[in-house]
Tab-separated table of C-alpha atoms in Angstrom:
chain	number	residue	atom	x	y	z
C	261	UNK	CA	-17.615	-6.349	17.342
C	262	UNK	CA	-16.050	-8.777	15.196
C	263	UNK	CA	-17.867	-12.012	13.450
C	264	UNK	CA	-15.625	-15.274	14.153
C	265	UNK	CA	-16.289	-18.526	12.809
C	266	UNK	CA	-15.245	-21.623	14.600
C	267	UNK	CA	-15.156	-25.035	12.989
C	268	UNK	CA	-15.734	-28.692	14.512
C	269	UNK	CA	-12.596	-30.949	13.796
C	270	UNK	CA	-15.090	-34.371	14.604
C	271	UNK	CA	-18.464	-32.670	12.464
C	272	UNK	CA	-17.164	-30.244	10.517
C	273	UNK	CA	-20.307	-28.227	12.338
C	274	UNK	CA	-18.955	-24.209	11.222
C	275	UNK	CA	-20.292	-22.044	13.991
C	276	UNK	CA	-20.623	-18.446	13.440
C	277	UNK	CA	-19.742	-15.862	17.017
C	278	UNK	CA	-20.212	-12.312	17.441
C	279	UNK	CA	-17.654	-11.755	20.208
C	280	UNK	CA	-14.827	-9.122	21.517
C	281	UNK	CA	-11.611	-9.210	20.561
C	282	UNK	CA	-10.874	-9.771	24.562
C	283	UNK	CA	-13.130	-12.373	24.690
C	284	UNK	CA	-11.634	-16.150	25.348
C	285	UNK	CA	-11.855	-18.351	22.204
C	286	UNK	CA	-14.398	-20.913	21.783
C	287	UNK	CA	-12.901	-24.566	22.487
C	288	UNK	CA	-16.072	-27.095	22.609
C	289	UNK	CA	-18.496	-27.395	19.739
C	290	UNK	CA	-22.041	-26.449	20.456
C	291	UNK	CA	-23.401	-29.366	18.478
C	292	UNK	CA	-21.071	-32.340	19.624
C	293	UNK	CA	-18.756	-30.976	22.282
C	294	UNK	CA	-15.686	-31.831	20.380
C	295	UNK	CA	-12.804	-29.396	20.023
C	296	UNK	CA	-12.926	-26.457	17.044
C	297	UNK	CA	-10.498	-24.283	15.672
C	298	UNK	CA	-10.751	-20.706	14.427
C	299	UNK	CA	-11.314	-20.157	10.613
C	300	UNK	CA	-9.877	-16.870	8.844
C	301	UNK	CA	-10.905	-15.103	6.130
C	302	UNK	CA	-9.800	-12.076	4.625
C	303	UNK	CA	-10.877	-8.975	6.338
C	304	UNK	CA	-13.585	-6.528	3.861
C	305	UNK	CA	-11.488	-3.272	3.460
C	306	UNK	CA	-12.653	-0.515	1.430
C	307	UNK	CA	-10.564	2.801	0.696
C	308	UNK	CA	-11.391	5.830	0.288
C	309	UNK	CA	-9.911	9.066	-0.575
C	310	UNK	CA	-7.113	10.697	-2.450
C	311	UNK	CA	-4.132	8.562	-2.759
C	312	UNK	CA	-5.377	5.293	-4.065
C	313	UNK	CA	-4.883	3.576	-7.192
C	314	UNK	CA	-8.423	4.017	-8.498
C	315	UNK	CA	-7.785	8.167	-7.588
C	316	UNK	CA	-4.756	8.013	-8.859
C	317	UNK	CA	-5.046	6.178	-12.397
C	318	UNK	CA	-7.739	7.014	-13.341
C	319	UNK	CA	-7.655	7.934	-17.073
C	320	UNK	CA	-8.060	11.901	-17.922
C	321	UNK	CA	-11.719	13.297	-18.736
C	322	UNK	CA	-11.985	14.665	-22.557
C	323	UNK	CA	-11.649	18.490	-22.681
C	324	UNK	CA	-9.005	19.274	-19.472
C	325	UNK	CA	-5.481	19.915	-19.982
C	326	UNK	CA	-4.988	15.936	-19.265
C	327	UNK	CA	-5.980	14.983	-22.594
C	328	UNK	CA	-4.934	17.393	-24.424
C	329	UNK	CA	-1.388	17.107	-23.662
C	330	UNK	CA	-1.115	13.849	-25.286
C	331	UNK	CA	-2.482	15.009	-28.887
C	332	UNK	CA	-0.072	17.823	-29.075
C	333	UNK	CA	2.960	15.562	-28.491
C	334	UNK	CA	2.145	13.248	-31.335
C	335	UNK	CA	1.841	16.497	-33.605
C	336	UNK	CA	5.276	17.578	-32.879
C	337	UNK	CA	6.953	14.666	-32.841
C	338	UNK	CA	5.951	13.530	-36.392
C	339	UNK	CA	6.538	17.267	-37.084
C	340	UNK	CA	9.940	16.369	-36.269
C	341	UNK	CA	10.673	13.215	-38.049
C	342	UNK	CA	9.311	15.065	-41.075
C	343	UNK	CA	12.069	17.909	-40.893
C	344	UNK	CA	15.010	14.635	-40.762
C	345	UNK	CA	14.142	13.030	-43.972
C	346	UNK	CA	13.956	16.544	-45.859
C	347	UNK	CA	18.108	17.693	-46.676
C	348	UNK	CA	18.858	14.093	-47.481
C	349	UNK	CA	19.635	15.458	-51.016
C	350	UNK	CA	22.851	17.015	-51.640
């Protein structure tokens, strides 16, 4: 069951309920009898699984074919710029 906190508008009393989600809202402070309103906070979600950022991005582990991809671009490519400066003399 959810945790909802109420909060005096006369005291400022916060009041902290453990009721259903079909439950009627509190209306009268405990402490004073005045009339509260319902705070909100944001709600503690935690994912799990494939398809999340933290699965996802997560940066390759040394030795699998993740990292070893990028090392044998950089080889060729300046393999490549090397060849274009070569026949510049004619």
């Amino acid at each position: 069951m959810p945790t909802y906190v109420y909060q005096c508008r006369a005291c400022s009393e916060q009041t902290e309920l453990v009721q259903k989600m079909t439950d009627p809202p509190l209306t009268e402070c405990p402490a004073c009898g005045g009339e509260v309103r319902k705070l909100l906070f944001a709600p503690g979600i935690v994912f799990k699984g494939p398809g999340f950022h933290v699965n996802d991005y997560r940066k390759p582990e040394p030795g699998k074919n993740g990292g070893s991809n990028g090392s044998e671009k950089s080889g060729t490519e300046s393999e490549s710029s090397a060849k274009k400066t070569e026949p510049a003399a004619v």
